[in-house]
Amino acid sequence: PLLSKRLLASLPIRENIYTIPNILTLSRLIAAPIIGYLTVHDQHVAALALFIYAGATDLVDGWIARKWNLQTVVGTVIDPTADKTLMTVLTVSLAMKGALP
């Protein structure tokens, strides 16, 4: 019981989720369906540009979070979710176009 009280006391009550890394990750999550739409509608240059943006923000958000100690629980959940969503949407979009081997 005493150990659990100490453990609970050491945990932060809440954390700021409105950080630059989380906002960049959220933008990547929002970009995923847009990339899918652009791919299905043969707007490949725009889809590629947005995909490059998503890749760059994936690198930058992690770097910022580590450099300025802005890691959050929310970030540890939405970052891999954004990555998986982007890959899934792109795979499905390319499959719909018959562009996968």
XYZ file of C-alpha atoms in Angstrom:
101
model
C 0.000 0.000 0.000
C 2.755 2.475 0.871
C 4.620 1.718 -2.344
C 1.512 2.247 -4.450
C 0.851 5.601 -2.742
C 4.392 6.704 -3.558
C 3.999 5.524 -7.122
C 0.719 7.378 -7.537
C 2.189 10.505 -5.971
C 5.084 10.455 -8.439
C 2.829 10.293 -11.490
C 1.849 13.564 -13.132
C -1.795 14.433 -12.703
C -2.073 15.488 -16.326
C 0.202 16.452 -19.159
C 0.076 19.071 -21.849
C -0.956 17.320 -25.049
C -0.868 20.514 -27.111
C 2.769 20.263 -28.123
C 4.420 20.852 -31.486
C 5.230 17.128 -31.931
C 1.618 16.117 -31.226
C 0.283 18.774 -33.600
C 2.647 17.574 -36.345
C 1.542 13.987 -35.729
C -2.112 15.019 -35.855
C -1.495 16.770 -39.175
C -0.006 13.519 -40.495
C -3.079 11.630 -39.327
C -5.305 14.137 -41.132
C -3.137 13.937 -44.271
C -3.598 10.173 -44.638
C -7.131 10.159 -46.108
C -6.282 13.175 -48.271
C -3.332 11.274 -49.728
C -5.641 8.332 -50.377
C -8.184 10.543 -52.110
C -5.517 12.188 -54.263
C -4.079 8.804 -55.211
C -7.446 7.359 -56.243
C -8.203 10.477 -58.300
C -4.881 10.378 -60.185
C -3.445 13.452 -58.485
C -0.101 11.722 -57.996
C 2.095 14.818 -57.751
C -0.054 16.304 -54.989
C -0.264 12.918 -53.235
C 3.513 12.538 -53.416
C 4.064 16.057 -52.079
C 1.749 15.383 -49.138
C 3.412 12.010 -48.574
C 6.828 13.702 -48.447
C 5.382 16.193 -45.951
C 4.125 13.270 -43.845
C 7.546 11.623 -43.904
C 9.304 14.830 -42.948
C 6.933 15.516 -40.059
C 7.428 11.953 -38.852
C 11.155 12.617 -38.545
C 10.819 16.117 -37.139
C 8.162 15.414 -34.498
C 10.207 12.670 -32.884
C 13.349 14.775 -32.932
C 11.587 17.763 -31.352
C 9.945 15.581 -28.700
C 13.281 14.058 -27.681
C 15.364 17.234 -27.947
C 13.033 19.381 -25.822
C 11.649 16.581 -23.648
C 8.115 16.913 -25.017
C 7.230 13.225 -25.069
C 3.626 12.557 -24.061
C 1.475 9.492 -23.553
C -0.806 10.784 -26.309
C 2.181 11.102 -28.634
C 3.268 7.528 -27.989
C -0.199 6.398 -29.094
C -0.998 8.688 -32.027
C 2.455 8.596 -33.660
C 2.380 4.873 -34.531
C -1.350 5.170 -35.269
C -0.644 7.915 -37.821
C 2.100 5.810 -39.414
C -0.092 2.727 -39.699
C -3.054 4.749 -40.956
C -0.945 6.369 -43.657
C 0.473 3.037 -44.853
C -2.936 1.337 -44.783
C -4.691 4.152 -46.662
C -1.946 4.292 -49.278
C -1.939 0.511 -49.755
C -5.716 0.379 -50.140
C -5.698 3.362 -52.522
C -2.996 1.848 -54.716
C -4.808 -1.511 -54.683
C -8.038 0.185 -55.767
C -6.158 1.686 -58.723
C -4.617 -1.690 -59.592
C -1.169 -0.200 -59.046
C 0.161 -2.944 -56.788
C 1.909 -6.008 -58.203
